[in-house]
Every structure is written in C-alpha cells, then in structure tokens.
Amino acid sequence: MTNVLREHSCRHNRGMSSTSITFSQVGIVGTGAMGRGIAQIAAQAGSKVCLFDTNPEAAAAAQKQIEQQWQKLAEKGKIDAAKVAQWSALLKPVTTLGDLSSCDLVIEAIVERLDVKRELFAQLETIVESTAVLVTNTSSLSVTAIAANLKSAHRFAGYHFFNPVPLMKVVEVIAGLKTDAVTCERLTQYAREMGHTPVTAQDTPGFIVNHAGRGYNTEALRILNEGVTDIVTIDRILRDQVGFKLGPFELMDLTGLDVSHPVMESIYNQYYQEPRYRPSVIAAQRVAGGVFGRKTSEGFYQYDNGVQQVPEEQPVPQVDNIPPVWVSTRAARRAELYQLLKDLGARVETGQSPSAEALTLVAPLGFDVTTVAVVERLDPARTIGIDMLIDDAATKRRVLATNPATRTDYRDAAHALFARDGKKVSVIRDSGGFVTQRVVATIVNIASDICQQGVCSPKDLETAVTLGLGYPMGPLAMGNLWGPTNVLEVLFNMQTVYGDTRYRPSPWLRRRGAIGLSLMHEEE
Ligand code: NAI
C-alpha cells in the first residue's frame, strides 16, 4: 500500500487507472456493509475509489476491511500479492464530500431515508462535474423521488446491489422518470466491468428482486395461518418438491423478520394494498415480540448455540391391509399416478366408481379435497388428495391431503402405501392447492404481473431472481416447466376456494396460459 498515494486527493491520482474503463474514478458515500462491497468490486474493476462516510472512522475501517478480504483471497491462492497491492493502491478514504469533485461516478449507500438522500444528492450535484453520474443503492425508496429536486436528474439512477456485494453477482439498474438512456447504458457496461450481471428495471416498488420475492414468504405464511400443516413440513415440502435451497421459514429466520416483515409491509402499501403482496399477522406479532430468527436465537425454529433444532419427520404408520385404490377420472397426471400405484404394488380398481371399501384418490389442481369429493360424489371419509402438479419422478417427497371427514385408517393406509418405495411422504390438512401448487402459482403469478407491468424483460426477470434470490430456476421457467395452463388452473380454482382476489391471475399468465404459450414469450 503506498502512503504517497493516500496523501493526495482523488483528483491527483487520475492517471493511474485503465483508460478503457467506463468510470475511472468512483466515489462511495456511506461505507457500511453495502458501500464496502461496492468499493471492493469497483477497485477490482480498476477504478480509483474514494471512500466517504460521515462517521469519521468508517471510511478508514472500510479500507482496512476490504484490504483484509483481498489478503484472504491471496492466502487462498485466488489472487497474487501484486494484485493485492495494485487494488489496495486504488482505495482512498477522504474526509469531505468536496474530495469527490473529480469522480465521474458517485454511488450512495447511506441510511435509507428519503430526506437524507435528497440532501446528499443536492450537495453532490454542485460538487461533481456536469458529466458525472450519480446513483443510489436504495432498496425501498423511489429513485424518481430521490431525484425530484435535482437540476440534472437525467444523469441520476438507481444501482441496486445485494448483500454481500462481491458474492451476489447481480445489480439492478433502475431508470427514474427523468434518467436518460446513456446513463443506464454506462451503468450497465460498468456493472459488467465489475464482474456483475446487470438487469434493467423500471422505478417501481421493490424493483425486480424484492418484488418477485413477495410470493414465497407471504403464501407460506398463509398456509401456516390456515393450519394446513406445521412450519417444518412446509419447509420440507418446498425444498424437496421444488428444489428451493431454504424453506420459507428457514429463510425468514436467516434474514430476520425485523428486516423481511417491513419489506413485506412496504411493498404491500406502496402498491396500495395489493392483495398479492399481503403480509401476515403471524410475522407482525413475532416482530412485536422480538422473535426475529437466528439473530435472536428464536424464530420459527429454535436455535441451540446457533444450531437449528429440527423436529422429526412424521413417522410412516404400520398398516397391514391396504385397501384397493380407485383414482378419480379427473386426477391430474392420471396415467402417471396409475403407474406409480402399480409400481408401489397397490391393488388398483378400474371401475367407473370406487368399490365400497376403496381408498379414493383425487389429484386436484387448485381445488381442495373437500370440494372435489363433493363435486365428484365421492365418500369423503375414504377420500385423500395427492399433489401431482410436479412429475413424481422429479420430486423427493409426496404430499397427501386429508379432508375434515377423512378416517384415520384410510389416511394411514395412504401414507403407508405412498412411502413403500422409501420416498418421503407428508400428510397435510385440506388446502386449495396443497403447499407446492399454492406457492409456485403465487410466485409465477407475481412474476407474470411484473412482465405485464413492464417492470423488466422476462429474460432480466429470470436472471435477477435466479442470481438475487437463489431460486432453483426463474419463476417463468418454473411456470413453463409445470405448464402455464396448469398454473392458471391452480389460480382460478384457488380463487374459487378462497374467494380471495390475491389469487386472480395476471393478464400475462391468463393469456399465455389460455393459449398454451411460453411465459417467456413477448409480443412482437
Ligand atoms: P450500514 O448501516 O451498514 O451503512 C451505512 C453507512 O452510511 C454508515 O457507515 C453510516 O455512517 C453512513 N452514513 C449515514 N448517513 C450518511 C450520510 N448522510 N453521509 C455519509 N455517510 C452516511 O447500511 P447498509 O446495509 O450498507 O445500507 C446502506 C444502503 O444500502 C441503504 O440505503 C440500504 O437500503 C441499501 N441496501 C442495503 C442492503 C442490505 O442488505 N444491507 C441491500 C441493498 C441495498
């Protein structure tokens, strides 16, 4: 690290960086968790980086911490010592905002308050040159609102990174109402130079990632609120059937409800109480009680010295005589279900209606087991539902649902039968759309509406969600894989069961699902 370099202002060091880089000198205002991460990748791209923070120690502390990160990478053999020295020479803590005067890009990552951010940019506008670009890393405020009083709002945009910045390799480039195209293009180019994948979003609540992420947690909380099953079963089903790395309750515990519940409330309210984003009283009560998650050693799970305590799986009941099985003529994936039953060694009835002793299987999309039993005139005491939205071969768990009249001997017989080949089985109470159908359909519906609103392109949506939320696939790919028409049917039927406009299908999904078109299909 060269002390000589640190003694000069950012302006004096201009000649050091590469000429091909989009922004050769970058100012970071606010050097907390986000500012540090952004500074790190900006220096790695070859920009000189000035660090400013109102807390006098923060900028120097950020410099030290970033240099330690590079040292660690060098110790692991990922970079060499020369690289550490080269990058370290690009970092420079400064003591006044005026020291950022020669920066051609200033990125703000300060406290999340509209008045404070507005005041900062009003000052910065008078400090930097007229060609410099100004950006905010806000995650919940409107980019347009922050820029409202600026004289040169055309060169102001949002640059929304995720924590930890060096590892979360996606950034949302957000155009405010007055942002010009050149500013967004330059930011997009620079994101690539920093090794990140840029996605372009309109200035709407939650932008892409925080908007698309509304479905997972809110629907899981509704399922819990309805008493369909317990926390650990919901998490297991979504991990094993869909491939999410963390169940929604594990995820909320990790993030902390003190962070995720206010985001749920903020997006819901910014969209004028749109039912699709409705938060849960369960989360509100836990926040009020200080039960946040891992950070408080108590959340949806208990933590013993930081280790999550996980309840046992539901035991498979011992059943000696499994009755013959009859499958509803309207079951989803009926042929596949038949084959599965044969493979499991079940006695399968082939008559038009079930015999007097038959275990009656239904496999609805969106409807609950009760409704199907009544509509199909089946004996509810012997009727069990199975979620067949997803190909049985593609899932690690089967999910069965009872109805309020199901006899325990028939429930246990079904559980034992479907566990015969060793696959995990969860038995839940009645639910329009089981667990997976509800959550998947809600995610796909919200993603579809993001496309309908033109918040971003379908391609950018998929990229942002996969990289920003770590979903096993993009939500539109999820809809395509399990069938836009099926997902549409799930939503229509859930809306019938619950009478809740939360489940009304977005026109994007409604039209593509009706025609049987890919959800990625954009109109000419
Ligand atoms: P932080 O609290 O770790 O750091 C904020 C820093 O800004 C502190 O060092 C503070 O001293 C400094 N600061 C506050 N007011 C200032 C001012 N007027 N001028 C200069 N410095 C000032 O916060 P964090 O987590 O880094 O977040 C910063 C911004 O990034 C917020 O707008 C937040 O919404 C956004 N963001 C945060 C994410 C996260 O996961 N933490 C993700 C994406 C965006």
PDB file of C-alpha atoms and ligand atoms in Angstrom, residues 29-35 52-55 58 108-113 116-117 120 136-140 160-163, ligand 1:
ATOM      1  CA  VAL A  29     -20.718   7.690   0.079  1.00  0.00           C
ATOM      2  CA  GLY A  30     -21.606   5.547   3.083  1.00  0.00           C
ATOM      3  CA  THR A  31     -19.029   2.847   3.756  1.00  0.00           C
ATOM      4  CA  GLY A  32     -21.138   0.362   5.720  1.00  0.00           C
ATOM      5  CA  ALA A  33     -21.887  -3.190   4.613  1.00  0.00           C
ATOM      6  CA  MET A  34     -23.014  -2.206   1.118  1.00  0.00           C
ATOM      7  CA  GLY A  35     -20.603   0.662   0.442  1.00  0.00           C
ATOM      8  CA  PHE A  52     -16.516   8.917   2.284  1.00  0.00           C
ATOM      9  CA  ASP A  53     -18.628   8.475   5.416  1.00  0.00           C
ATOM     10  CA  THR A  54     -19.974  10.958   7.982  1.00  0.00           C
ATOM     11  CA  ASN A  55     -18.685   8.656  10.706  1.00  0.00           C
ATOM     12  CA  ALA A  58     -15.852   4.390   8.938  1.00  0.00           C
ATOM     13  CA  GLU A 108     -24.560   6.404  -2.408  1.00  0.00           C
ATOM     14  CA  ALA A 109     -25.085   3.675   0.208  1.00  0.00           C
ATOM     15  CA  ILE A 110     -26.087   5.694   3.274  1.00  0.00           C
ATOM     16  CA  VAL A 111     -29.001   5.449   5.682  1.00  0.00           C
ATOM     17  CA  GLU A 112     -32.331   4.543   3.990  1.00  0.00           C
ATOM     18  CA  ARG A 113     -34.081   7.917   4.436  1.00  0.00           C
ATOM     19  CA  VAL A 116     -31.134  12.496   3.936  1.00  0.00           C
ATOM     20  CA  LYS A 117     -30.540  11.032   0.480  1.00  0.00           C
ATOM     21  CA  LEU A 120     -26.828  14.442  -0.112  1.00  0.00           C
ATOM     22  CA  THR A 136     -28.380   5.478  -5.231  1.00  0.00           C
ATOM     23  CA  ASN A 137     -28.227   1.953  -3.847  1.00  0.00           C
ATOM     24  CA  THR A 138     -31.663   2.339  -2.235  1.00  0.00           C
ATOM     25  CA  SER A 139     -33.605  -0.891  -1.886  1.00  0.00           C
ATOM     26  CA  SER A 140     -37.002   0.503  -0.979  1.00  0.00           C
ATOM     27  CA  HIS A 160     -29.331  -1.763  -6.538  1.00  0.00           C
ATOM     28  CA  PHE A 161     -26.745  -4.247  -5.280  1.00  0.00           C
ATOM     29  CA  PHE A 162     -27.329  -7.185  -2.923  1.00  0.00           C
ATOM     30  CA  ASN A 163     -25.562  -8.188   0.260  1.00  0.00           C
TER      31      ASN A 163
HETATM   32  P1  NAI B   1     -24.965   0.451   7.030  1.00  0.00           P
HETATM   33  O1  NAI B   1     -25.688   0.959   8.195  1.00  0.00           O
HETATM   34  O2  NAI B   1     -24.118  -0.772   7.150  1.00  0.00           O
HETATM   35  O3  NAI B   1     -24.015   1.629   6.452  1.00  0.00           O
HETATM   36  C1  NAI B   1     -24.458   2.921   6.227  1.00  0.00           C
HETATM   37  C2  NAI B   1     -23.274   3.839   6.349  1.00  0.00           C
HETATM   38  O4  NAI B   1     -23.659   5.134   5.902  1.00  0.00           O
HETATM   39  C3  NAI B   1     -22.771   4.012   7.783  1.00  0.00           C
HETATM   40  O5  NAI B   1     -21.359   3.807   7.821  1.00  0.00           O
HETATM   41  C4  NAI B   1     -23.129   5.457   8.129  1.00  0.00           C
HETATM   42  O6  NAI B   1     -22.184   6.065   8.997  1.00  0.00           O
HETATM   43  C5  NAI B   1     -23.115   6.107   6.781  1.00  0.00           C
HETATM   44  N1  NAI B   1     -23.939   7.304   6.639  1.00  0.00           N
HETATM   45  C6  NAI B   1     -25.174   7.529   7.146  1.00  0.00           C
HETATM   46  N2  NAI B   1     -25.625   8.748   6.755  1.00  0.00           N
HETATM   47  C7  NAI B   1     -24.655   9.279   5.979  1.00  0.00           C
HETATM   48  C8  NAI B   1     -24.538  10.491   5.256  1.00  0.00           C
HETATM   49  N3  NAI B   1     -25.510  11.395   5.260  1.00  0.00           N
HETATM   50  N4  NAI B   1     -23.402  10.714   4.539  1.00  0.00           N
HETATM   51  C9  NAI B   1     -22.408   9.804   4.529  1.00  0.00           C
HETATM   52  N5  NAI B   1     -22.451   8.641   5.210  1.00  0.00           N
HETATM   53  C10 NAI B   1     -23.571   8.371   5.917  1.00  0.00           C
HETATM   54  O7  NAI B   1     -26.071   0.271   5.887  1.00  0.00           O
HETATM   55  P2  NAI B   1     -26.050  -0.709   4.620  1.00  0.00           P
HETATM   56  O8  NAI B   1     -26.647  -2.011   4.985  1.00  0.00           O
HETATM   57  O9  NAI B   1     -24.715  -0.672   4.000  1.00  0.00           O
HETATM   58  O10 NAI B   1     -27.122   0.009   3.665  1.00  0.00           O
HETATM   59  C11 NAI B   1     -26.834   1.211   3.035  1.00  0.00           C
HETATM   60  C12 NAI B   1     -27.848   1.466   1.931  1.00  0.00           C
HETATM   61  O11 NAI B   1     -27.862   0.363   1.039  1.00  0.00           O
HETATM   62  C13 NAI B   1     -29.278   1.672   2.391  1.00  0.00           C
HETATM   63  O12 NAI B   1     -29.883   2.634   1.544  1.00  0.00           O
HETATM   64  C14 NAI B   1     -29.913   0.319   2.159  1.00  0.00           C
HETATM   65  O13 NAI B   1     -31.285   0.373   1.933  1.00  0.00           O
HETATM   66  C15 NAI B   1     -29.194  -0.110   0.888  1.00  0.00           C
HETATM   67  N6  NAI B   1     -29.176  -1.572   0.690  1.00  0.00           N
HETATM   68  C16 NAI B   1     -28.873  -2.400   1.746  1.00  0.00           C
HETATM   69  C17 NAI B   1     -28.851  -3.765   1.553  1.00  0.00           C
HETATM   70  C18 NAI B   1     -28.506  -4.694   2.684  1.00  0.00           C
HETATM   71  O14 NAI B   1     -28.766  -5.904   2.564  1.00  0.00           O
HETATM   72  N7  NAI B   1     -27.933  -4.214   3.767  1.00  0.00           N
HETATM   73  C19 NAI B   1     -29.152  -4.374   0.227  1.00  0.00           C
HETATM   74  C20 NAI B   1     -29.381  -3.406  -0.807  1.00  0.00           C
HETATM   75  C21 NAI B   1     -29.419  -2.069  -0.564  1.00  0.00           C
END
